[in-house]
Every structure is written in C-alpha cells, then in structure tokens.
PDB file of C-alpha atoms in Angstrom:
ATOM      1  CA  MET A   1     -40.537  14.007 -17.061  1.00  0.00           C
ATOM      2  CA  GLY A   2     -42.959  12.914 -14.378  1.00  0.00           C
ATOM      3  CA  LYS A   3     -46.642  12.174 -14.214  1.00  0.00           C
ATOM      4  CA  ASP A   4     -49.451  14.661 -14.708  1.00  0.00           C
ATOM      5  CA  TRP A   5     -49.945  15.672 -11.077  1.00  0.00           C
ATOM      6  CA  THR A   6     -52.589  18.240 -12.079  1.00  0.00           C
ATOM      7  CA  LYS A   7     -55.159  15.470 -11.852  1.00  0.00           C
ATOM      8  CA  GLU A   8     -54.316  14.965  -8.174  1.00  0.00           C
ATOM      9  CA  ILE A   9     -54.644  18.496  -6.802  1.00  0.00           C
ATOM     10  CA  PRO A  10     -56.774  18.814  -3.658  1.00  0.00           C
ATOM     11  CA  GLU A  11     -60.455  19.608  -4.008  1.00  0.00           C
ATOM     12  CA  GLY A  12     -60.976  23.359  -4.155  1.00  0.00           C
ATOM     13  CA  ALA A  13     -57.347  24.086  -5.064  1.00  0.00           C
ATOM     14  CA  PHE A  14     -56.393  26.006  -8.182  1.00  0.00           C
ATOM     15  CA  ILE A  15     -53.312  26.346 -10.380  1.00  0.00           C
ATOM     16  CA  SER A  16     -51.654  29.738 -10.782  1.00  0.00           C
ATOM     17  CA  SER A  17     -48.545  31.595 -11.914  1.00  0.00           C
ATOM     18  CA  PRO A  18     -46.140  33.690  -9.796  1.00  0.00           C
ATOM     19  CA  THR A  19     -47.779  36.862  -8.545  1.00  0.00           C
ATOM     20  CA  TYR A  20     -44.637  39.011  -8.440  1.00  0.00           C
ATOM     21  CA  LYS A  21     -43.290  41.281 -11.178  1.00  0.00           C
ATOM     22  CA  VAL A  22     -40.078  39.986 -12.761  1.00  0.00           C
ATOM     23  CA  GLY A  23     -37.337  42.556 -13.277  1.00  0.00           C
ATOM     24  CA  GLU A  24     -38.561  45.235 -10.909  1.00  0.00           C
ATOM     25  CA  TYR A  25     -35.247  45.268  -9.027  1.00  0.00           C
ATOM     26  CA  PHE A  26     -32.704  44.410 -11.718  1.00  0.00           C
ATOM     27  CA  ASN A  27     -31.461  48.007 -11.540  1.00  0.00           C
ATOM     28  CA  LEU A  28     -30.004  47.251  -8.111  1.00  0.00           C
ATOM     29  CA  TYR A  29     -27.463  44.897  -9.692  1.00  0.00           C
ATOM     30  CA  LYS A  30     -24.198  45.554 -11.502  1.00  0.00           C
ATOM     31  CA  THR A  31     -22.113  43.201 -13.648  1.00  0.00           C
ATOM     32  CA  ASP A  32     -18.485  42.135 -13.593  1.00  0.00           C
ATOM     33  CA  GLU A  33     -16.318  39.174 -14.604  1.00  0.00           C
ATOM     34  CA  ALA A  34     -13.911  36.786 -12.906  1.00  0.00           C
ATOM     35  CA  ALA A  35     -12.449  33.321 -13.507  1.00  0.00           C
ATOM     36  CA  GLY A  36     -13.740  33.372 -17.083  1.00  0.00           C
ATOM     37  CA  MET A  37     -17.364  33.921 -16.079  1.00  0.00           C
ATOM     38  CA  LYS A  38     -19.739  36.865 -15.953  1.00  0.00           C
ATOM     39  CA  TYR A  39     -21.568  37.665 -12.752  1.00  0.00           C
ATOM     40  CA  TYR A  40     -24.187  40.020 -11.363  1.00  0.00           C
ATOM     41  CA  PHE A  41     -23.684  41.532  -7.939  1.00  0.00           C
ATOM     42  CA  PHE A  42     -25.280  43.765  -5.336  1.00  0.00           C
ATOM     43  CA  ASP A  43     -23.161  45.832  -2.918  1.00  0.00           C
ATOM     44  CA  PRO A  44     -25.060  46.806   0.264  1.00  0.00           C
ATOM     45  CA  THR A  45     -22.695  49.710   0.956  1.00  0.00           C
ATOM     46  CA  GLU A  46     -23.915  51.357  -2.252  1.00  0.00           C
ATOM     47  CA  HIS A  47     -27.494  51.198  -0.987  1.00  0.00           C
ATOM     48  CA  GLY A  48     -27.441  52.794   2.421  1.00  0.00           C
ATOM     49  CA  PHE A  49     -25.536  50.273   4.528  1.00  0.00           C
ATOM     50  CA  GLU A  50     -22.515  51.403   6.505  1.00  0.00           C
ATOM     51  CA  LYS A  51     -19.161  51.310   4.724  1.00  0.00           C
ATOM     52  CA  GLY A  52     -16.094  49.781   6.339  1.00  0.00           C
ATOM     53  CA  LYS A  53     -18.132  46.961   7.868  1.00  0.00           C
ATOM     54  CA  SER A  54     -18.117  43.234   7.192  1.00  0.00           C
ATOM     55  CA  TYR A  55     -21.221  41.786   5.529  1.00  0.00           C
ATOM     56  CA  PRO A  56     -22.137  38.206   4.618  1.00  0.00           C
ATOM     57  CA  VAL A  57     -21.873  37.084   0.995  1.00  0.00           C
ATOM     58  CA  PHE A  58     -24.914  35.362  -0.519  1.00  0.00           C
ATOM     59  CA  VAL A  59     -24.132  33.397  -3.707  1.00  0.00           C
ATOM     60  CA  PHE A  60     -27.056  32.346  -5.924  1.00  0.00           C
ATOM     61  CA  LEU A  61     -26.640  29.670  -8.640  1.00  0.00           C
ATOM     62  CA  HIS A  62     -29.053  29.405 -11.551  1.00  0.00           C
ATOM     63  CA  GLY A  63     -30.662  26.350 -13.101  1.00  0.00           C
ATOM     64  CA  TYR A  64     -30.002  24.678 -16.455  1.00  0.00           C
ATOM     65  CA  THR A  65     -30.364  27.067 -19.472  1.00  0.00           C
ATOM     66  CA  ASN A  66     -31.014  30.098 -17.241  1.00  0.00           C
ATOM     67  CA  ALA A  67     -27.690  31.783 -18.063  1.00  0.00           C
ATOM     68  CA  LEU A  68     -29.023  32.264 -21.603  1.00  0.00           C
ATOM     69  CA  GLU A  69     -31.895  34.420 -20.357  1.00  0.00           C
ATOM     70  CA  GLY A  70     -29.903  37.603 -19.733  1.00  0.00           C
ATOM     71  CA  ASP A  71     -30.934  39.725 -16.743  1.00  0.00           C
ATOM     72  CA  VAL A  72     -33.956  37.490 -16.148  1.00  0.00           C
ATOM     73  CA  CYS A  73     -31.504  34.944 -14.770  1.00  0.00           C
ATOM     74  CA  ILE A  74     -31.259  37.097 -11.627  1.00  0.00           C
ATOM     75  CA  ASN A  75     -34.901  36.371 -10.934  1.00  0.00           C
ATOM     76  CA  TYR A  76     -34.695  32.710 -11.929  1.00  0.00           C
ATOM     77  CA  THR A  77     -32.024  32.101  -9.293  1.00  0.00           C
ATOM     78  CA  GLY A  78     -34.281  33.527  -6.595  1.00  0.00           C
ATOM     79  CA  ALA A  79     -31.868  36.391  -5.893  1.00  0.00           C
ATOM     80  CA  GLU A  80     -33.851  39.386  -7.154  1.00  0.00           C
ATOM     81  CA  PHE A  81     -35.810  40.219  -4.006  1.00  0.00           C
ATOM     82  CA  PHE A  82     -32.816  39.676  -1.728  1.00  0.00           C
ATOM     83  CA  ALA A  83     -31.490  43.023  -2.976  1.00  0.00           C
ATOM     84  CA  THR A  84     -34.616  44.888  -1.876  1.00  0.00           C
ATOM     85  CA  GLU A  85     -34.542  47.164   1.144  1.00  0.00           C
ATOM     86  CA  LYS A  86     -37.016  44.942   2.994  1.00  0.00           C
ATOM     87  CA  TYR A  87     -34.948  41.792   2.601  1.00  0.00           C
ATOM     88  CA  GLN A  88     -31.623  43.530   3.208  1.00  0.00           C
ATOM     89  CA  LYS A  89     -32.833  45.045   6.464  1.00  0.00           C
ATOM     90  CA  SER A  90     -34.125  41.667   7.644  1.00  0.00           C
ATOM     91  CA  PHE A  91     -30.606  40.235   7.826  1.00  0.00           C
ATOM     92  CA  GLY A  92     -28.606  43.430   8.295  1.00  0.00           C
ATOM     93  CA  GLY A  93     -27.216  43.779   4.787  1.00  0.00           C
ATOM     94  CA  ALA A  94     -25.425  41.316   2.513  1.00  0.00           C
ATOM     95  CA  TYR A  95     -23.425  41.185  -0.689  1.00  0.00           C
ATOM     96  CA  ILE A  96     -25.238  39.236  -3.392  1.00  0.00           C
ATOM     97  CA  LEU A  97     -23.368  37.378  -6.112  1.00  0.00           C
ATOM     98  CA  VAL A  98     -25.021  35.682  -9.107  1.00  0.00           C
ATOM     99  CA  PRO A  99     -22.407  33.842 -11.230  1.00  0.00           C
ATOM    100  CA  LEU A 100     -23.320  32.691 -14.736  1.00  0.00           C
ATOM    101  CA  ALA A 101     -22.155  29.407 -16.199  1.00  0.00           C
ATOM    102  CA  ASN A 102     -20.818  29.722 -19.750  1.00  0.00           C
ATOM    103  CA  GLU A 103     -23.879  28.109 -21.279  1.00  0.00           C
ATOM    104  CA  LYS A 104     -24.337  28.083 -25.042  1.00  0.00           C
ATOM    105  CA  ARG A 105     -26.256  26.131 -27.686  1.00  0.00           C
ATOM    106  CA  ASN A 106     -24.447  23.655 -29.898  1.00  0.00           C
ATOM    107  CA  SER A 107     -25.160  23.022 -33.569  1.00  0.00           C
ATOM    108  CA  GLU A 108     -28.128  20.843 -32.597  1.00  0.00           C
ATOM    109  CA  GLY A 109     -29.645  23.540 -30.412  1.00  0.00           C
ATOM    110  CA  LYS A 110     -28.869  21.750 -27.151  1.00  0.00           C
ATOM    111  CA  VAL A 111     -27.600  23.818 -24.227  1.00  0.00           C
ATOM    112  CA  VAL A 112     -24.084  22.774 -23.208  1.00  0.00           C
ATOM    113  CA  ASP A 113     -21.459  23.902 -20.679  1.00  0.00           C
ATOM    114  CA  SER A 114     -23.933  24.298 -17.840  1.00  0.00           C
ATOM    115  CA  TRP A 115     -22.976  23.689 -14.210  1.00  0.00           C
ATOM    116  CA  SER A 116     -20.963  20.499 -13.669  1.00  0.00           C
ATOM    117  CA  GLU A 117     -18.022  19.184 -11.652  1.00  0.00           C
ATOM    118  CA  GLU A 118     -15.700  21.043 -14.057  1.00  0.00           C
ATOM    119  CA  TYR A 119     -16.956  24.334 -12.607  1.00  0.00           C
ATOM    120  CA  VAL A 120     -16.136  23.533  -8.962  1.00  0.00           C
ATOM    121  CA  GLY A 121     -12.640  25.031  -8.996  1.00  0.00           C
ATOM    122  CA  PRO A 122     -13.407  28.007 -11.256  1.00  0.00           C
ATOM    123  CA  LEU A 123     -16.548  28.893  -9.273  1.00  0.00           C
ATOM    124  CA  TYR A 124     -14.569  28.833  -6.035  1.00  0.00           C
ATOM    125  CA  ASP A 125     -12.008  31.137  -7.655  1.00  0.00           C
ATOM    126  CA  LEU A 126     -14.754  33.483  -8.864  1.00  0.00           C
ATOM    127  CA  ILE A 127     -16.242  33.785  -5.387  1.00  0.00           C
ATOM    128  CA  ASN A 128     -12.857  34.523  -3.863  1.00  0.00           C
ATOM    129  CA  GLN A 129     -12.008  37.076  -6.546  1.00  0.00           C
ATOM    130  CA  PHE A 130     -15.353  38.771  -5.961  1.00  0.00           C
ATOM    131  CA  ILE A 131     -14.698  38.952  -2.224  1.00  0.00           C
ATOM    132  CA  LYS A 132     -11.216  40.362  -2.761  1.00  0.00           C
ATOM    133  CA  LYS A 133     -12.394  42.984  -5.253  1.00  0.00           C
ATOM    134  CA  HIS A 134     -15.698  44.086  -3.767  1.00  0.00           C
ATOM    135  CA  ALA A 135     -15.759  43.104  -0.074  1.00  0.00           C
ATOM    136  CA  ASP A 136     -12.205  43.053   1.247  1.00  0.00           C
ATOM    137  CA  LYS A 137     -11.658  46.661   0.226  1.00  0.00           C
ATOM    138  CA  ASN A 138     -14.616  47.677   2.353  1.00  0.00           C
ATOM    139  CA  GLY A 139     -14.682  45.794   5.654  1.00  0.00           C
ATOM    140  CA  GLY A 140     -14.379  42.237   4.404  1.00  0.00           C
ATOM    141  CA  ALA A 141     -16.748  39.319   3.984  1.00  0.00           C
ATOM    142  CA  GLY A 142     -18.655  37.644   6.760  1.00  0.00           C
ATOM    143  CA  LYS A 143     -20.511  34.332   6.579  1.00  0.00           C
ATOM    144  CA  LYS A 144     -20.878  32.801   3.113  1.00  0.00           C
ATOM    145  CA  LEU A 145     -24.211  31.437   1.936  1.00  0.00           C
ATOM    146  CA  LEU A 146     -24.528  29.246  -1.171  1.00  0.00           C
ATOM    147  CA  TRP A 147     -28.028  28.917  -2.668  1.00  0.00           C
ATOM    148  CA  GLY A 148     -28.777  27.001  -5.856  1.00  0.00           C
ATOM    149  CA  ASN A 149     -31.834  25.941  -7.786  1.00  0.00           C
ATOM    150  CA  SER A 150     -32.101  22.732  -9.834  1.00  0.00           C
ATOM    151  CA  ALA A 151     -28.720  22.348 -11.613  1.00  0.00           C
ATOM    152  CA  GLY A 152     -27.529  25.094  -9.277  1.00  0.00           C
ATOM    153  CA  GLY A 153     -28.743  22.987  -6.350  1.00  0.00           C
ATOM    154  CA  ARG A 154     -26.527  20.143  -7.527  1.00  0.00           C
ATOM    155  CA  MET A 155     -23.628  22.603  -7.556  1.00  0.00           C
ATOM    156  CA  VAL A 156     -24.428  23.537  -3.952  1.00  0.00           C
ATOM    157  CA  TYR A 157     -23.828  19.913  -2.980  1.00  0.00           C
ATOM    158  CA  LEU A 158     -20.657  19.672  -5.066  1.00  0.00           C
ATOM    159  CA  MET A 159     -19.232  22.909  -3.674  1.00  0.00           C
ATOM    160  CA  GLY A 160     -20.234  22.040  -0.125  1.00  0.00           C
ATOM    161  CA  GLU A 161     -18.520  18.668  -0.445  1.00  0.00           C
ATOM    162  CA  LYS A 162     -15.308  20.157  -1.839  1.00  0.00           C
ATOM    163  CA  TYR A 163     -15.152  23.163   0.509  1.00  0.00           C
ATOM    164  CA  PRO A 164     -16.889  22.145   3.775  1.00  0.00           C
ATOM    165  CA  SER A 165     -15.127  24.823   5.814  1.00  0.00           C
ATOM    166  CA  PHE A 166     -15.620  27.677   3.318  1.00  0.00           C
ATOM    167  CA  PHE A 167     -19.407  27.864   3.029  1.00  0.00           C
ATOM    168  CA  ASN A 168     -21.330  28.456   6.245  1.00  0.00           C
ATOM    169  CA  ILE A 169     -24.875  28.125   4.892  1.00  0.00           C
ATOM    170  CA  LEU A 170     -26.070  25.778   2.127  1.00  0.00           C
ATOM    171  CA  ILE A 171     -29.509  26.091   0.518  1.00  0.00           C
ATOM    172  CA  PRO A 172     -30.034  23.506  -2.259  1.00  0.00           C
ATOM    173  CA  ILE A 173     -33.425  23.742  -3.979  1.00  0.00           C
ATOM    174  CA  GLY A 174     -34.934  21.123  -6.285  1.00  0.00           C
ATOM    175  CA  ALA A 175     -31.921  18.797  -6.252  1.00  0.00           C
ATOM    176  CA  ASP A 176     -31.543  15.335  -4.734  1.00  0.00           C
ATOM    177  CA  GLU A 177     -27.818  14.595  -5.060  1.00  0.00           C
ATOM    178  CA  LEU A 178     -27.194  14.366  -1.325  1.00  0.00           C
ATOM    179  CA  PRO A 179     -23.605  13.572  -0.308  1.00  0.00           C
ATOM    180  CA  GLU A 180     -22.362  10.648   1.767  1.00  0.00           C
ATOM    181  CA  ASP A 181     -22.567  10.716   5.555  1.00  0.00           C
ATOM    182  CA  SER A 182     -18.852  11.489   5.765  1.00  0.00           C
ATOM    183  CA  VAL A 183     -19.474  14.822   4.028  1.00  0.00           C
ATOM    184  CA  ILE A 184     -22.388  15.653   6.308  1.00  0.00           C
ATOM    185  CA  ASP A 185     -20.111  14.816   9.239  1.00  0.00           C
ATOM    186  CA  LYS A 186     -17.672  17.431   7.899  1.00  0.00           C
ATOM    187  CA  TRP A 187     -20.510  19.960   7.708  1.00  0.00           C
ATOM    188  CA  ASP A 188     -21.323  19.290  11.339  1.00  0.00           C
ATOM    189  CA  GLU A 189     -17.677  19.698  12.316  1.00  0.00           C
ATOM    190  CA  ASN A 190     -17.722  23.109  10.621  1.00  0.00           C
ATOM    191  CA  ASN A 191     -21.160  24.119  11.972  1.00  0.00           C
ATOM    192  CA  VAL A 192     -22.627  24.376   8.478  1.00  0.00           C
ATOM    193  CA  HIS A 193     -26.318  25.302   8.325  1.00  0.00           C
ATOM    194  CA  LEU A 194     -28.317  23.351   5.730  1.00  0.00           C
ATOM    195  CA  PHE A 195     -31.738  24.318   4.399  1.00  0.00           C
ATOM    196  CA  LEU A 196     -32.881  21.539   2.066  1.00  0.00           C
ATOM    197  CA  ALA A 197     -35.860  22.426  -0.109  1.00  0.00           C
ATOM    198  CA  MET A 198     -37.554  20.017  -2.497  1.00  0.00           C
ATOM    199  CA  GLY A 199     -41.174  19.300  -3.327  1.00  0.00           C
ATOM    200  CA  LYS A 200     -42.427  15.805  -2.657  1.00  0.00           C
ATOM    201  CA  ARG A 201     -43.924  15.766  -6.150  1.00  0.00           C
ATOM    202  CA  ASP A 202     -40.866  17.179  -7.936  1.00  0.00           C
ATOM    203  CA  GLU A 203     -40.971  16.150 -11.597  1.00  0.00           C
ATOM    204  CA  PHE A 204     -37.224  15.761 -12.004  1.00  0.00           C
ATOM    205  CA  ASN A 205     -36.044  14.405  -8.658  1.00  0.00           C
ATOM    206  CA  ASP A 206     -36.851  11.259  -6.728  1.00  0.00           C
ATOM    207  CA  TYR A 207     -38.047  12.349  -3.307  1.00  0.00           C
ATOM    208  CA  ASN A 208     -39.029   8.848  -2.191  1.00  0.00           C
ATOM    209  CA  GLY A 209     -35.867   7.171  -3.427  1.00  0.00           C
ATOM    210  CA  SER A 210     -33.273   9.872  -2.753  1.00  0.00           C
ATOM    211  CA  ILE A 211     -34.481  12.031   0.123  1.00  0.00           C
ATOM    212  CA  ILE A 212     -36.522   9.798   2.428  1.00  0.00           C
ATOM    213  CA  PRO A 213     -33.692   7.274   3.053  1.00  0.00           C
ATOM    214  CA  ARG A 214     -31.365  10.147   4.005  1.00  0.00           C
ATOM    215  CA  LEU A 215     -33.759  11.963   6.337  1.00  0.00           C
ATOM    216  CA  PRO A 216     -32.599  10.245   9.555  1.00  0.00           C
ATOM    217  CA  ARG A 217     -29.031  11.528   9.072  1.00  0.00           C
ATOM    218  CA  LEU A 218     -30.121  14.967   7.848  1.00  0.00           C
ATOM    219  CA  GLU A 219     -32.397  15.423  10.844  1.00  0.00           C
ATOM    220  CA  LYS A 220     -29.479  14.623  13.163  1.00  0.00           C
ATOM    221  CA  MET A 221     -27.386  17.473  11.790  1.00  0.00           C
ATOM    222  CA  LYS A 222     -26.510  20.229  14.226  1.00  0.00           C
ATOM    223  CA  HIS A 223     -28.149  22.779  11.973  1.00  0.00           C
ATOM    224  CA  SER A 224     -30.614  21.535   9.369  1.00  0.00           C
ATOM    225  CA  PHE A 225     -34.050  22.546   8.172  1.00  0.00           C
ATOM    226  CA  ILE A 226     -35.904  20.160   5.863  1.00  0.00           C
ATOM    227  CA  PHE A 227     -38.599  21.818   3.754  1.00  0.00           C
ATOM    228  CA  THR A 228     -40.351  19.261   1.546  1.00  0.00           C
ATOM    229  CA  PRO A 229     -43.895  20.492   0.866  1.00  0.00           C
ATOM    230  CA  ASP A 230     -46.506  18.200  -0.631  1.00  0.00           C
ATOM    231  CA  TRP A 231     -47.564  21.004  -2.994  1.00  0.00           C
ATOM    232  CA  VAL A 232     -45.627  24.062  -4.164  1.00  0.00           C
ATOM    233  CA  TYR A 233     -47.628  27.279  -3.882  1.00  0.00           C
ATOM    234  CA  ASN A 234     -47.491  30.771  -5.320  1.00  0.00           C
ATOM    235  CA  GLY A 235     -48.213  33.954  -3.395  1.00  0.00           C
ATOM    236  CA  ASP A 236     -51.935  33.799  -4.179  1.00  0.00           C
ATOM    237  CA  LYS A 237     -52.155  30.322  -2.586  1.00  0.00           C
ATOM    238  CA  GLY A 238     -52.503  28.735  -6.007  1.00  0.00           C
ATOM    239  CA  ILE A 239     -50.457  25.660  -6.904  1.00  0.00           C
ATOM    240  CA  ALA A 240     -47.400  26.563  -8.983  1.00  0.00           C
ATOM    241  CA  SER A 241     -47.355  25.511 -12.620  1.00  0.00           C
ATOM    242  CA  ILE A 242     -45.397  26.180 -15.798  1.00  0.00           C
ATOM    243  CA  ASN A 243     -46.479  24.296 -18.906  1.00  0.00           C
ATOM    244  CA  PHE A 244     -43.742  24.049 -21.533  1.00  0.00           C
ATOM    245  CA  GLY A 245     -44.382  20.619 -23.017  1.00  0.00           C
ATOM    246  CA  THR A 246     -44.625  18.966 -19.639  1.00  0.00           C
ATOM    247  CA  GLU A 247     -46.632  20.151 -16.678  1.00  0.00           C
ATOM    248  CA  MET A 248     -43.980  21.484 -14.324  1.00  0.00           C
ATOM    249  CA  GLY A 249     -44.887  23.093 -11.042  1.00  0.00           C
ATOM    250  CA  GLN A 250     -43.432  21.146  -8.167  1.00  0.00           C
ATOM    251  CA  HIS A 251     -39.953  21.828  -9.563  1.00  0.00           C
ATOM    252  CA  CYS A 252     -40.758  25.556  -9.245  1.00  0.00           C
ATOM    253  CA  LEU A 253     -39.972  25.653  -5.538  1.00  0.00           C
ATOM    254  CA  VAL A 254     -37.484  28.482  -6.040  1.00  0.00           C
ATOM    255  CA  ASN A 255     -40.446  30.815  -6.650  1.00  0.00           C
ATOM    256  CA  PRO A 256     -41.919  30.657  -3.120  1.00  0.00           C
ATOM    257  CA  MET A 257     -38.405  30.419  -1.661  1.00  0.00           C
ATOM    258  CA  ALA A 258     -37.570  33.748  -3.323  1.00  0.00           C
ATOM    259  CA  CYS A 259     -40.784  35.160  -1.873  1.00  0.00           C
ATOM    260  CA  ASN A 260     -39.646  34.362   1.665  1.00  0.00           C
ATOM    261  CA  LEU A 261     -42.003  31.378   2.003  1.00  0.00           C
ATOM    262  CA  LEU A 262     -44.802  33.806   2.768  1.00  0.00           C
ATOM    263  CA  PHE A 263     -48.072  34.231   0.899  1.00  0.00           C
ATOM    264  CA  ASP A 264     -49.002  37.638  -0.471  1.00  0.00           C
ATOM    265  CA  ASP A 265     -51.337  38.201   2.483  1.00  0.00           C
ATOM    266  CA  GLY A 266     -48.446  37.739   4.908  1.00  0.00           C
ATOM    267  CA  THR A 267     -49.381  34.282   6.160  1.00  0.00           C
ATOM    268  CA  TYR A 268     -46.715  31.594   6.227  1.00  0.00           C
ATOM    269  CA  MET A 269     -46.193  28.543   4.031  1.00  0.00           C
ATOM    270  CA  ASP A 270     -44.558  26.595   6.863  1.00  0.00           C
ATOM    271  CA  GLU A 271     -45.663  26.967  10.482  1.00  0.00           C
ATOM    272  CA  ARG A 272     -42.032  26.570  11.605  1.00  0.00           C
ATOM    273  CA  LEU A 273     -41.200  29.796   9.750  1.00  0.00           C
ATOM    274  CA  PRO A 274     -43.906  32.245  10.827  1.00  0.00           C
ATOM    275  CA  ASN A 275     -41.743  35.189   9.754  1.00  0.00           C
ATOM    276  CA  GLY A 276     -40.407  33.588   6.623  1.00  0.00           C
ATOM    277  CA  LEU A 277     -37.138  32.227   5.302  1.00  0.00           C
ATOM    278  CA  THR A 278     -35.164  35.418   5.893  1.00  0.00           C
ATOM    279  CA  GLU A 279     -35.499  34.984   9.656  1.00  0.00           C
ATOM    280  CA  TRP A 280     -33.915  31.516   9.382  1.00  0.00           C
ATOM    281  CA  ILE A 281     -31.123  33.009   7.250  1.00  0.00           C
ATOM    282  CA  PHE A 282     -30.579  35.806   9.783  1.00  0.00           C
ATOM    283  CA  LYS A 283     -30.194  33.278  12.603  1.00  0.00           C
ATOM    284  CA  ALA A 284     -27.863  31.138  10.492  1.00  0.00           C
ATOM    285  CA  VAL A 285     -25.706  34.162   9.707  1.00  0.00           C
ATOM    286  CA  LYS A 286     -25.476  34.784  13.467  1.00  0.00           C
ATOM    287  CA  GLY A 287     -24.538  31.129  13.957  1.00  0.00           C
ATOM    288  CA  GLU A 288     -27.650  30.181  15.912  1.00  0.00           C
TER     289      GLU A 288
END
C-alpha cells in the first residue's frame, strides 16, 4: 500500500482534511439512466445559461467503490463544485455527467464490477445517449472533457485510446497507465488536450517507474500539462491525509483538483496556474 510518508513531511508542515463541505451542491444534480447504468447530470440551461446554445460536456468518472456511496460519489469524482455558479461562469457553462459503474459487493464483501475494459463500449454509448437526450435537443454538445480519478483515471486512458477523436480534453488523476506513443500521436493528430495529475508520492501508483520514463514524450505533446506535486495539499495548506488502515493522502489529489488548485486564501498551488485549473479548462475548451 506504500510506505508511511507521514514521517517525511517537511519541517513545519501539518496534516489536514479537506476544508470544503461535502454535499452542499448535490441539489444542482438530477439522475437518469442509459446503457444499463445510472448517472447524475447537471444542465446549465436549467441554471441561468442561455437555451438553444451549444455547451461543452464534462464527464467525471469515480474511483473504485465510490459508486456504492450514493450521492457522495458526485463529490468523490471531483464534479460537485463544477456545477456551482462560480465554476460555470469561469468556462461559460457546461453540461456535467457523472456515470456510475454497476459496482456491488460479492458474498465475500469484495467490491466487483467496477470500471474495467468491459465498460469502454457501454460508457461510450451512455455518453452519446446523454448528449442525444439532454444536449442535442437544446443546441447540441460542444467539446467533450473526460476526467477520472484513480480507477476512473485508468478509464480516461482506456477511453482516450479507443476514441481519440471523440474526447477533446483528458484529465486523468491518480493513475499511471499511460498509453503507447502511437496513441499519444493520435491525440496530437486530433489536438487532444491532456492534463495529467499524479502525486510523486502516490501510494498506489509508481511515479518513478511509470511516469518519469514517459515525460519526454508527454512534454512534446501539442497540448499537455503535467501536474505532479511532491506533496498533495488541502485548502488550508495542510498535507492531505485519509487514514483507513493505511495512511493515504498523496492519492487524494482529486480533492485539490476539485478545488481549482487554489488554496482557501486564493493563492495558487502551481505557479503556472495563477487563476486555477478552470482557466486551463476554459482555454482547452476554446482550443488554445
């Protein structure tokens, strides 16, 4: 599960929990079903944005076991705050889609049927059915963003490999299953924007073995942003941590990502993103 990194934190640093309130914006989401899966969604035209206009579609994929958490899964994907007025205005409105894998516990209590290669086709169908039902009737869908955390991050790579011309923006978080160069070449051909996010001290992924050797090719992409912080922080500038049998904090990168990579006092977590992650997303949506 990884070593106890808590013994290595910088002098003067402290460990903390997320500073935001979970569930404050769940009321902005509705539910529906498609391709044999349930999903949550947010429609910008039902919250003040002009009808009859095309908006991008942001798809958020949860991590392993998160589909069993009910509405809390919205937050665990990192999607919750993207439905807020502040976030929506920052990129001009967007549909938000949160599909749920058909996770369940077997007789031994183990969670099964989480995201895997078997979901690639059905998930693609779900996204298209969502667009047809909720977006096409009202101006259509613009750019498509696929964001995933942990097991959802692995699905981002799988979906991006299978459909390199369908998804315009890929944001894998806490996953190290990078595709071959030939796939990245396809992304470049299709002007795909990649935002790769993984902590250097991630407990479940091998940054040194999986990411570092691939950095030269990733950095040569037409549109890539590599965010690999040494420590993962919460809004109060404390180091992220969840203790559930193993000390896990560096795998919690979705938390600051959901908070726009800004601290609670408005200062940035990465000097390249002085106005936060949403500005990068806005530019990617515009194709910059």
